[in-house]
């Protein structure tokens, strides 16, 4: 039991590190969006690459932030019925939810690999003149983000299982 507890702790530490590093991108996207708005409305000037940069920054925030949110219990959860469950049943529901999440992550990873591979094989860039090239790098974050989500869901399942046994 101690080894799976260490595994969950290691996954949590990794997810926390990735989430904290990724959180700095929020400052970046705020600055880029603010500059874009200022340039567009104050000076009637804009750059296509700057608009694309917004979603290039937003992608890792979403893909890595979802695992961080799950770890810190900041995800959306419907507690209307859940609040009336016993502690053991709450943990059972959390375990089932974690396995559903892991299944979903495996499906997304499985389906995204050919998509990312195709993007890399053609060296996919932007369709917009003056936009950001290397779109395949951003697409590569899809399976990586869901792999981290899979690991965090596994950690949540382990922690819920251990808590259920103690309850």
Short mmCIF file of N, CA, C and O in Angstrom, two decimals, residues 32-166:
data_model
loop_
_atom_site.label_atom_id
_atom_site.label_comp_id
_atom_site.label_asym_id
_atom_site.label_seq_id
_atom_site.Cartn_x
_atom_site.Cartn_y
_atom_site.Cartn_z
N UNK A 32 -0.61 39.72 -23.84
CA UNK A 32 -0.80 39.66 -25.29
C UNK A 32 -2.19 40.16 -25.67
O UNK A 32 -2.34 40.96 -26.60
N UNK A 33 -3.21 39.71 -24.95
CA UNK A 33 -4.58 40.16 -25.25
C UNK A 33 -4.73 41.65 -25.01
O UNK A 33 -5.35 42.37 -25.81
N UNK A 34 -4.17 42.14 -23.91
CA UNK A 34 -4.23 43.57 -23.62
C UNK A 34 -3.56 44.39 -24.71
O UNK A 34 -4.09 45.41 -25.16
N UNK A 35 -2.38 43.94 -25.15
CA UNK A 35 -1.67 44.65 -26.22
C UNK A 35 -2.46 44.60 -27.52
O UNK A 35 -2.55 45.62 -28.23
N UNK A 36 -3.04 43.44 -27.84
CA UNK A 36 -3.85 43.34 -29.06
C UNK A 36 -5.04 44.28 -29.04
O UNK A 36 -5.34 44.94 -30.03
N UNK A 37 -5.73 44.35 -27.92
CA UNK A 37 -6.90 45.23 -27.80
C UNK A 37 -6.46 46.69 -27.90
O UNK A 37 -7.08 47.48 -28.62
N UNK A 38 -5.39 47.04 -27.21
CA UNK A 38 -4.89 48.41 -27.26
C UNK A 38 -4.50 48.81 -28.68
O UNK A 38 -4.90 49.87 -29.17
N UNK A 39 -3.77 47.95 -29.34
CA UNK A 39 -3.34 48.25 -30.72
C UNK A 39 -4.54 48.36 -31.66
O UNK A 39 -4.59 49.24 -32.52
N UNK A 40 -5.50 47.44 -31.50
CA UNK A 40 -6.63 47.41 -32.41
C UNK A 40 -7.55 48.62 -32.24
O UNK A 40 -7.95 49.25 -33.20
N UNK A 41 -7.89 48.94 -30.99
CA UNK A 41 -8.88 50.00 -30.78
C UNK A 41 -8.27 51.39 -30.63
O UNK A 41 -8.92 52.37 -30.97
N UNK A 42 -7.07 51.48 -30.13
CA UNK A 42 -6.46 52.81 -29.96
C UNK A 42 -5.73 53.26 -31.22
O UNK A 42 -5.70 54.45 -31.52
N UNK A 43 -5.15 52.29 -31.94
CA UNK A 43 -4.32 52.66 -33.09
C UNK A 43 -4.80 52.05 -34.40
O UNK A 43 -4.15 52.22 -35.43
N UNK A 44 -5.90 51.29 -34.38
CA UNK A 44 -6.44 50.61 -35.57
C UNK A 44 -5.36 49.78 -36.27
O UNK A 44 -5.21 49.81 -37.48
N UNK A 45 -4.59 49.06 -35.45
CA UNK A 45 -3.49 48.28 -35.99
C UNK A 45 -3.47 46.93 -35.28
O UNK A 45 -3.72 46.83 -34.09
N UNK A 46 -3.18 45.89 -36.04
CA UNK A 46 -3.12 44.57 -35.43
C UNK A 46 -2.20 43.64 -36.20
O UNK A 46 -1.85 43.91 -37.36
N UNK A 47 -1.80 42.59 -35.54
CA UNK A 47 -0.93 41.59 -36.15
C UNK A 47 -1.63 40.23 -36.09
O UNK A 47 -2.16 39.85 -35.04
N UNK A 48 -1.62 39.52 -37.20
CA UNK A 48 -2.20 38.18 -37.22
C UNK A 48 -1.45 37.26 -36.28
O UNK A 48 -2.06 36.49 -35.54
N UNK A 49 -0.12 37.34 -36.27
CA UNK A 49 0.66 36.46 -35.41
C UNK A 49 0.34 36.70 -33.93
O UNK A 49 0.34 35.77 -33.14
N UNK A 50 0.01 37.93 -33.57
CA UNK A 50 -0.31 38.23 -32.17
C UNK A 50 -1.67 37.64 -31.80
O UNK A 50 -1.86 37.15 -30.67
N UNK A 51 -2.62 37.65 -32.73
CA UNK A 51 -3.92 37.02 -32.46
C UNK A 51 -3.76 35.51 -32.34
O UNK A 51 -4.37 34.88 -31.48
N UNK A 52 -2.94 34.92 -33.20
CA UNK A 52 -2.71 33.48 -33.11
C UNK A 52 -1.95 33.12 -31.84
O UNK A 52 -2.15 32.05 -31.27
N UNK A 53 -1.08 34.00 -31.40
CA UNK A 53 -0.32 33.75 -30.18
C UNK A 53 -1.25 33.58 -28.98
O UNK A 53 -0.96 32.79 -28.08
N UNK A 54 -2.38 34.26 -28.99
CA UNK A 54 -3.35 34.13 -27.90
C UNK A 54 -3.78 32.68 -27.73
O UNK A 54 -3.76 32.15 -26.62
N UNK A 55 -4.19 32.03 -28.81
CA UNK A 55 -4.64 30.64 -28.64
C UNK A 55 -3.47 29.68 -28.52
O UNK A 55 -3.61 28.61 -27.94
N UNK A 56 -2.30 30.06 -29.00
CA UNK A 56 -1.12 29.23 -28.78
C UNK A 56 -0.76 29.20 -27.29
O UNK A 56 -0.24 28.22 -26.80
N UNK A 57 -1.02 30.29 -26.61
CA UNK A 57 -0.79 30.34 -25.16
C UNK A 57 -1.96 29.67 -24.42
O UNK A 57 -1.76 29.00 -23.40
N UNK A 58 -3.16 29.83 -24.93
CA UNK A 58 -4.34 29.29 -24.27
C UNK A 58 -4.37 27.76 -24.28
O UNK A 58 -4.85 27.15 -23.32
N UNK A 59 -3.83 27.14 -25.31
CA UNK A 59 -3.84 25.67 -25.43
C UNK A 59 -3.16 25.00 -24.23
O UNK A 59 -3.77 24.13 -23.58
N UNK A 60 -1.91 25.33 -23.90
CA UNK A 60 -1.32 24.66 -22.74
C UNK A 60 -1.99 25.02 -21.42
O UNK A 60 -2.04 24.19 -20.50
N UNK A 61 -2.54 26.23 -21.32
CA UNK A 61 -3.26 26.59 -20.10
C UNK A 61 -4.41 25.61 -19.88
O UNK A 61 -4.62 25.10 -18.77
N UNK A 62 -5.17 25.32 -20.93
CA UNK A 62 -6.30 24.39 -20.82
C UNK A 62 -5.84 22.95 -20.63
O UNK A 62 -6.32 22.25 -19.74
N UNK A 63 -4.93 22.51 -21.48
CA UNK A 63 -4.53 21.10 -21.46
C UNK A 63 -3.77 20.70 -20.21
O UNK A 63 -3.89 19.57 -19.75
N UNK A 64 -2.98 21.60 -19.66
CA UNK A 64 -2.25 21.27 -18.44
C UNK A 64 -3.01 21.73 -17.20
O UNK A 64 -2.87 21.13 -16.13
N UNK A 65 -3.82 22.76 -17.36
CA UNK A 65 -4.60 23.27 -16.24
C UNK A 65 -5.69 22.33 -15.78
O UNK A 65 -6.07 22.32 -14.61
N UNK A 66 -6.21 21.49 -16.68
CA UNK A 66 -7.30 20.59 -16.29
C UNK A 66 -6.82 19.58 -15.24
O UNK A 66 -7.55 19.26 -14.30
N UNK A 67 -5.60 19.11 -15.35
CA UNK A 67 -5.06 18.16 -14.37
C UNK A 67 -4.81 18.85 -13.04
O UNK A 67 -5.08 18.29 -11.97
N UNK A 68 -4.29 20.07 -13.11
CA UNK A 68 -4.04 20.85 -11.91
C UNK A 68 -5.35 21.14 -11.18
O UNK A 68 -5.43 21.03 -9.96
N UNK A 69 -6.39 21.50 -11.94
CA UNK A 69 -7.71 21.76 -11.35
C UNK A 69 -8.28 20.50 -10.69
O UNK A 69 -8.84 20.57 -9.60
N UNK A 70 -8.12 19.35 -11.33
CA UNK A 70 -8.59 18.10 -10.75
C UNK A 70 -7.87 17.82 -9.45
O UNK A 70 -8.49 17.46 -8.45
N UNK A 71 -6.57 17.97 -9.45
CA UNK A 71 -5.78 17.70 -8.25
C UNK A 71 -6.20 18.58 -7.08
O UNK A 71 -6.27 18.12 -5.94
N UNK A 72 -6.49 19.84 -7.35
CA UNK A 72 -6.82 20.79 -6.28
C UNK A 72 -8.33 20.92 -6.06
O UNK A 72 -8.77 21.87 -5.41
N UNK A 73 -9.08 19.97 -6.61
CA UNK A 73 -10.54 19.92 -6.42
C UNK A 73 -11.23 21.21 -6.89
O UNK A 73 -12.21 21.65 -6.30
N UNK A 74 -10.71 21.78 -7.96
CA UNK A 74 -11.29 23.00 -8.52
C UNK A 74 -12.11 22.71 -9.77
O UNK A 74 -12.51 23.63 -10.47
N UNK A 75 -12.33 21.43 -10.06
CA UNK A 75 -13.11 21.06 -11.23
C UNK A 75 -14.60 21.16 -10.92
O UNK A 75 -15.00 21.27 -9.76
N UNK A 76 -15.41 21.11 -11.95
CA UNK A 76 -16.86 21.19 -11.79
C UNK A 76 -17.38 19.84 -11.32
O UNK A 76 -17.04 18.80 -11.86
N UNK A 77 -18.20 19.90 -10.29
CA UNK A 77 -18.75 18.66 -9.74
C UNK A 77 -20.19 18.97 -9.31
O UNK A 77 -20.45 20.02 -8.73
N UNK A 78 -21.09 18.06 -9.57
CA UNK A 78 -22.48 18.24 -9.19
C UNK A 78 -22.69 17.54 -7.85
O UNK A 78 -22.67 16.32 -7.78
N UNK A 79 -22.86 18.33 -6.80
CA UNK A 79 -22.96 17.77 -5.45
C UNK A 79 -24.38 17.65 -4.93
O UNK A 79 -24.59 17.42 -3.74
N UNK A 80 -25.37 17.79 -5.81
CA UNK A 80 -26.77 17.77 -5.37
C UNK A 80 -27.09 16.46 -4.65
O UNK A 80 -27.67 16.45 -3.57
N UNK A 81 -26.70 15.34 -5.23
CA UNK A 81 -26.96 14.03 -4.63
C UNK A 81 -25.74 13.57 -3.83
O UNK A 81 -25.87 12.98 -2.76
N UNK A 82 -24.55 13.88 -4.31
CA UNK A 82 -23.30 13.44 -3.73
C UNK A 82 -23.18 13.81 -2.25
O UNK A 82 -22.65 13.04 -1.45
N UNK A 83 -23.69 14.96 -1.88
CA UNK A 83 -23.55 15.44 -0.49
C UNK A 83 -24.28 14.54 0.51
O UNK A 83 -23.94 14.54 1.69
N UNK A 84 -25.24 13.76 0.06
CA UNK A 84 -26.00 12.88 0.96
C UNK A 84 -25.40 11.48 1.07
O UNK A 84 -25.89 10.66 1.84
N UNK A 85 -24.36 11.18 0.30
CA UNK A 85 -23.74 9.87 0.35
C UNK A 85 -22.89 9.73 1.60
O UNK A 85 -22.37 10.71 2.14
N UNK A 86 -22.69 8.48 2.02
CA UNK A 86 -21.76 8.21 3.12
C UNK A 86 -20.34 8.44 2.61
O UNK A 86 -20.11 8.51 1.40
N UNK A 87 -19.38 8.54 3.52
CA UNK A 87 -17.99 8.77 3.12
C UNK A 87 -17.49 7.66 2.19
O UNK A 87 -16.82 7.93 1.20
N UNK A 88 -17.79 6.42 2.52
CA UNK A 88 -17.36 5.30 1.67
C UNK A 88 -17.96 5.40 0.27
O UNK A 88 -17.26 5.18 -0.72
N UNK A 89 -19.24 5.75 0.18
CA UNK A 89 -19.88 5.86 -1.13
C UNK A 89 -19.35 7.05 -1.92
O UNK A 89 -19.24 6.99 -3.14
N UNK A 90 -19.00 8.13 -1.24
CA UNK A 90 -18.38 9.27 -1.92
C UNK A 90 -17.06 8.83 -2.57
O UNK A 90 -16.77 9.20 -3.71
N UNK A 91 -16.29 8.06 -1.84
CA UNK A 91 -15.02 7.58 -2.38
C UNK A 91 -15.24 6.60 -3.53
O UNK A 91 -14.49 6.60 -4.50
N UNK A 92 -16.27 5.78 -3.43
CA UNK A 92 -16.60 4.87 -4.53
C UNK A 92 -16.96 5.65 -5.79
O UNK A 92 -16.51 5.30 -6.89
N UNK A 93 -17.76 6.69 -5.64
CA UNK A 93 -18.13 7.53 -6.78
C UNK A 93 -16.88 8.17 -7.37
O UNK A 93 -16.71 8.23 -8.60
N UNK A 94 -15.98 8.66 -6.52
CA UNK A 94 -14.73 9.26 -7.00
C UNK A 94 -13.87 8.26 -7.76
O UNK A 94 -13.24 8.60 -8.76
N UNK A 95 -13.85 7.02 -7.30
CA UNK A 95 -13.08 5.98 -8.00
C UNK A 95 -13.68 5.71 -9.38
O UNK A 95 -12.95 5.65 -10.38
N UNK A 96 -14.99 5.57 -9.44
CA UNK A 96 -15.66 5.35 -10.73
C UNK A 96 -15.41 6.53 -11.66
O UNK A 96 -15.08 6.35 -12.85
N UNK A 97 -15.53 7.75 -11.13
CA UNK A 97 -15.29 8.95 -11.95
C UNK A 97 -13.86 8.98 -12.46
O UNK A 97 -13.61 9.36 -13.61
N UNK A 98 -12.91 8.57 -11.63
CA UNK A 98 -11.51 8.55 -12.04
C UNK A 98 -11.30 7.55 -13.17
O UNK A 98 -10.57 7.83 -14.13
N UNK A 99 -11.93 6.40 -13.08
CA UNK A 99 -11.78 5.39 -14.15
C UNK A 99 -12.47 5.84 -15.44
O UNK A 99 -11.96 5.57 -16.53
N UNK A 100 -13.58 6.53 -15.33
CA UNK A 100 -14.22 7.09 -16.52
C UNK A 100 -13.30 8.13 -17.16
O UNK A 100 -13.12 8.16 -18.38
N UNK A 101 -12.72 8.97 -16.33
CA UNK A 101 -11.78 9.99 -16.81
C UNK A 101 -10.58 9.33 -17.50
O UNK A 101 -10.16 9.77 -18.57
N UNK A 102 -10.03 8.29 -16.89
CA UNK A 102 -8.88 7.61 -17.49
C UNK A 102 -9.25 6.98 -18.83
O UNK A 102 -8.47 7.05 -19.79
N UNK A 103 -10.44 6.41 -18.92
CA UNK A 103 -10.90 5.82 -20.18
C UNK A 103 -11.02 6.89 -21.25
O UNK A 103 -10.56 6.71 -22.39
N UNK A 104 -11.61 8.04 -20.88
CA UNK A 104 -11.75 9.14 -21.82
C UNK A 104 -10.36 9.62 -22.28
O UNK A 104 -10.15 9.89 -23.47
N UNK A 105 -9.42 9.72 -21.35
CA UNK A 105 -8.07 10.17 -21.69
C UNK A 105 -7.40 9.21 -22.68
O UNK A 105 -6.75 9.65 -23.63
N UNK A 106 -7.55 7.92 -22.45
CA UNK A 106 -6.96 6.92 -23.36
C UNK A 106 -7.56 7.07 -24.75
O UNK A 106 -6.84 7.03 -25.76
N UNK A 107 -8.87 7.28 -24.83
CA UNK A 107 -9.52 7.45 -26.14
C UNK A 107 -8.99 8.69 -26.85
O UNK A 107 -8.66 8.65 -28.04
N UNK A 108 -8.89 9.80 -26.13
CA UNK A 108 -8.40 11.04 -26.75
C UNK A 108 -6.95 10.87 -27.19
O UNK A 108 -6.58 11.28 -28.30
N UNK A 109 -6.13 10.27 -26.35
CA UNK A 109 -4.73 10.04 -26.73
C UNK A 109 -4.65 9.17 -27.97
O UNK A 109 -3.94 9.48 -28.93
N UNK A 110 -5.40 8.08 -27.96
CA UNK A 110 -5.40 7.13 -29.08
C UNK A 110 -5.83 7.82 -30.38
O UNK A 110 -5.21 7.62 -31.43
N UNK A 111 -6.86 8.64 -30.32
CA UNK A 111 -7.35 9.31 -31.51
C UNK A 111 -6.48 10.49 -31.93
O UNK A 111 -6.45 10.86 -33.11
N UNK A 112 -5.78 11.09 -31.00
CA UNK A 112 -4.97 12.27 -31.33
C UNK A 112 -3.60 11.92 -31.90
O UNK A 112 -3.00 12.76 -32.59
N UNK A 113 -3.10 10.74 -31.65
CA UNK A 113 -1.76 10.37 -32.14
C UNK A 113 -1.68 10.46 -33.67
O UNK A 113 -0.76 11.10 -34.19
N UNK A 114 -2.61 9.87 -34.44
CA UNK A 114 -2.53 10.02 -35.90
C UNK A 114 -2.69 11.48 -36.35
O UNK A 114 -2.04 11.91 -37.30
N UNK A 115 -3.52 12.21 -35.66
CA UNK A 115 -3.74 13.63 -35.95
C UNK A 115 -2.44 14.41 -35.77
O UNK A 115 -2.06 15.21 -36.62
N UNK A 116 -1.75 14.18 -34.67
CA UNK A 116 -0.48 14.86 -34.39
C UNK A 116 0.59 14.37 -35.36
O UNK A 116 1.37 15.17 -35.89
N UNK A 117 0.62 13.07 -35.62
CA UNK A 117 1.61 12.52 -36.56
C UNK A 117 1.46 13.15 -37.94
O UNK A 117 2.45 13.53 -38.57
N UNK A 118 0.23 13.27 -38.41
CA UNK A 118 -0.01 13.87 -39.72
C UNK A 118 0.46 15.32 -39.73
O UNK A 118 1.08 15.78 -40.69
N UNK A 119 0.18 16.03 -38.66
CA UNK A 119 0.59 17.42 -38.56
C UNK A 119 2.12 17.55 -38.61
O UNK A 119 2.66 18.42 -39.28
N UNK A 120 2.81 16.67 -37.89
CA UNK A 120 4.29 16.67 -37.91
C UNK A 120 4.82 16.29 -39.29
O UNK A 120 5.80 16.87 -39.77
N UNK A 121 4.19 15.30 -39.92
CA UNK A 121 4.71 14.80 -41.21
C UNK A 121 4.63 15.85 -42.32
O UNK A 121 5.45 15.85 -43.23
N UNK A 122 3.65 16.74 -42.24
CA UNK A 122 3.54 17.78 -43.27
C UNK A 122 4.14 19.11 -42.81
O UNK A 122 4.14 20.09 -43.55
N UNK A 123 4.66 19.12 -41.56
CA UNK A 123 5.22 20.36 -41.04
C UNK A 123 4.17 21.45 -40.98
O UNK A 123 4.42 22.59 -41.39
N UNK A 124 2.99 21.11 -40.47
CA UNK A 124 1.85 22.01 -40.52
C UNK A 124 2.15 23.36 -39.87
O UNK A 124 2.71 23.44 -38.78
N UNK A 125 1.76 24.37 -40.59
CA UNK A 125 1.89 25.74 -40.09
C UNK A 125 0.54 26.42 -40.13
O UNK A 125 -0.49 25.78 -40.21
N UNK A 126 0.56 27.70 -40.15
CA UNK A 126 -0.67 28.46 -40.18
C UNK A 126 -1.18 28.62 -41.61
O UNK A 126 -0.41 28.58 -42.56
N UNK A 127 -2.48 28.80 -41.72
CA UNK A 127 -3.07 29.07 -43.03
C UNK A 127 -3.12 30.57 -43.29
O UNK A 127 -3.42 30.99 -44.40
N UNK A 128 -2.83 31.34 -42.28
CA UNK A 128 -2.93 32.80 -42.38
C UNK A 128 -1.57 33.41 -42.73
O UNK A 128 -0.56 33.08 -42.12
N UNK A 129 -1.56 34.33 -43.68
CA UNK A 129 -0.30 35.01 -43.99
C UNK A 129 0.13 35.87 -42.79
O UNK A 129 -0.67 36.60 -42.23
N UNK A 130 1.38 35.72 -42.41
CA UNK A 130 1.88 36.47 -41.26
C UNK A 130 1.57 35.82 -39.93
O UNK A 130 1.82 36.40 -38.88
N UNK A 131 1.03 34.60 -39.97
CA UNK A 131 0.70 33.89 -38.73
C UNK A 131 1.89 33.12 -38.18
O UNK A 131 3.00 33.17 -38.72
N UNK A 132 1.65 32.37 -37.14
CA UNK A 132 2.71 31.60 -36.48
C UNK A 132 2.82 30.23 -37.13
O UNK A 132 1.84 29.50 -37.25
N UNK A 133 4.02 29.90 -37.52
CA UNK A 133 4.28 28.57 -38.09
C UNK A 133 4.41 27.55 -36.95
O UNK A 133 4.27 27.89 -35.79
N UNK A 134 4.74 26.35 -37.29
CA UNK A 134 4.98 25.27 -36.30
C UNK A 134 3.72 24.92 -35.51
O UNK A 134 3.78 24.67 -34.31
N UNK A 135 2.59 24.89 -36.18
CA UNK A 135 1.34 24.52 -35.50
C UNK A 135 1.40 23.09 -34.97
O UNK A 135 0.74 22.76 -33.99
N UNK A 136 2.21 22.25 -35.58
CA UNK A 136 2.31 20.86 -35.15
C UNK A 136 2.84 20.74 -33.71
O UNK A 136 2.52 19.78 -33.02
N UNK A 137 3.60 21.72 -33.27
CA UNK A 137 4.09 21.68 -31.88
C UNK A 137 2.93 21.88 -30.91
O UNK A 137 2.81 21.16 -29.91
N UNK A 138 2.05 22.81 -31.22
CA UNK A 138 0.88 23.05 -30.37
C UNK A 138 -0.03 21.82 -30.37
O UNK A 138 -0.54 21.42 -29.32
N UNK A 139 -0.22 21.20 -31.53
CA UNK A 139 -1.06 20.01 -31.60
C UNK A 139 -0.47 18.85 -30.80
O UNK A 139 -1.19 18.01 -30.29
N UNK A 140 0.84 18.83 -30.66
CA UNK A 140 1.51 17.78 -29.89
C UNK A 140 1.15 17.85 -28.41
O UNK A 140 1.31 16.85 -27.68
N UNK A 141 0.67 18.98 -27.95
CA UNK A 141 0.30 19.12 -26.55
C UNK A 141 -0.99 18.36 -26.22
O UNK A 141 -1.26 18.11 -25.04
N UNK A 142 -1.77 17.99 -27.22
CA UNK A 142 -3.03 17.28 -26.97
C UNK A 142 -2.77 15.94 -26.27
O UNK A 142 -3.28 15.72 -25.16
N UNK A 143 -2.00 15.02 -26.86
CA UNK A 143 -1.79 13.76 -26.15
C UNK A 143 -0.99 13.94 -24.86
O UNK A 143 -1.21 13.21 -23.88
N UNK A 144 -0.09 14.91 -24.82
CA UNK A 144 0.68 15.15 -23.60
C UNK A 144 -0.24 15.62 -22.48
O UNK A 144 -0.17 15.12 -21.34
N UNK A 145 -1.11 16.57 -22.78
CA UNK A 145 -2.05 17.07 -21.77
C UNK A 145 -2.97 15.99 -21.24
O UNK A 145 -3.22 15.90 -20.04
N UNK A 146 -3.45 15.13 -22.14
CA UNK A 146 -4.35 14.06 -21.69
C UNK A 146 -3.60 12.94 -21.00
O UNK A 146 -4.17 12.23 -20.17
N UNK A 147 -2.32 12.77 -21.29
CA UNK A 147 -1.51 11.80 -20.55
C UNK A 147 -1.33 12.27 -19.11
O UNK A 147 -1.41 11.47 -18.17
N UNK A 148 -1.10 13.56 -18.93
CA UNK A 148 -1.00 14.11 -17.57
C UNK A 148 -2.34 13.98 -16.86
O UNK A 148 -2.39 13.62 -15.67
N UNK A 149 -3.43 14.22 -17.58
CA UNK A 149 -4.76 14.07 -16.98
C UNK A 149 -5.01 12.61 -16.59
O UNK A 149 -5.59 12.33 -15.54
N UNK A 150 -4.56 11.68 -17.42
CA UNK A 150 -4.69 10.26 -17.10
C UNK A 150 -3.96 9.95 -15.80
O UNK A 150 -4.49 9.28 -14.91
N UNK A 151 -2.71 10.43 -15.71
CA UNK A 151 -1.92 10.18 -14.50
C UNK A 151 -2.58 10.79 -13.26
O UNK A 151 -2.63 10.16 -12.21
N UNK A 152 -3.11 12.01 -13.39
CA UNK A 152 -3.75 12.64 -12.24
C UNK A 152 -5.03 11.91 -11.86
O UNK A 152 -5.35 11.78 -10.69
N UNK A 153 -5.77 11.41 -12.84
CA UNK A 153 -6.97 10.62 -12.55
C UNK A 153 -6.60 9.34 -11.83
O UNK A 153 -7.30 8.91 -10.90
N UNK A 154 -5.49 8.73 -12.24
CA UNK A 154 -5.00 7.53 -11.55
C UNK A 154 -4.66 7.87 -10.10
O UNK A 154 -5.01 7.13 -9.18
N UNK A 155 -3.99 8.99 -9.89
CA UNK A 155 -3.67 9.43 -8.53
C UNK A 155 -4.93 9.63 -7.70
O UNK A 155 -4.99 9.23 -6.53
N UNK A 156 -5.94 10.25 -8.30
CA UNK A 156 -7.20 10.48 -7.59
C UNK A 156 -7.87 9.16 -7.24
O UNK A 156 -8.44 9.01 -6.15
N UNK A 157 -7.81 8.18 -8.15
CA UNK A 157 -8.39 6.86 -7.88
C UNK A 157 -7.66 6.18 -6.71
O UNK A 157 -8.29 5.60 -5.83
N UNK A 158 -6.33 6.28 -6.71
CA UNK A 158 -5.54 5.68 -5.63
C UNK A 158 -5.89 6.33 -4.30
O UNK A 158 -6.13 5.64 -3.29
N UNK A 159 -5.91 7.67 -4.27
CA UNK A 159 -6.20 8.38 -3.02
C UNK A 159 -7.62 8.07 -2.53
O UNK A 159 -7.83 7.89 -1.32
N UNK A 160 -8.57 7.98 -3.44
CA UNK A 160 -9.95 7.66 -3.05
C UNK A 160 -10.05 6.23 -2.54
O UNK A 160 -10.78 5.96 -1.56
N UNK A 161 -9.33 5.31 -3.17
CA UNK A 161 -9.34 3.92 -2.73
C UNK A 161 -8.76 3.80 -1.32
O UNK A 161 -9.35 3.14 -0.45
N UNK A 162 -7.63 4.46 -1.09
CA UNK A 162 -7.02 4.41 0.24
C UNK A 162 -7.92 5.07 1.29
O UNK A 162 -8.05 4.57 2.41
N UNK A 163 -8.55 6.17 0.93
CA UNK A 163 -9.46 6.84 1.86
C UNK A 163 -10.70 5.99 2.13
O UNK A 163 -11.21 5.96 3.26
N UNK A 164 -11.19 5.29 1.11
CA UNK A 164 -12.35 4.42 1.28
C UNK A 164 -12.03 3.27 2.25
O UNK A 164 -12.84 2.91 3.09
N UNK A 165 -10.82 2.74 2.12
CA UNK A 165 -10.42 1.64 3.02
C UNK A 165 -10.31 2.12 4.47
O UNK A 165 -10.57 1.35 5.38
N UNK A 166 -9.91 3.37 4.65
CA UNK A 166 -9.78 3.92 6.00
C UNK A 166 -11.15 4.30 6.60
O UNK A 166 -11.29 4.33 7.82
#
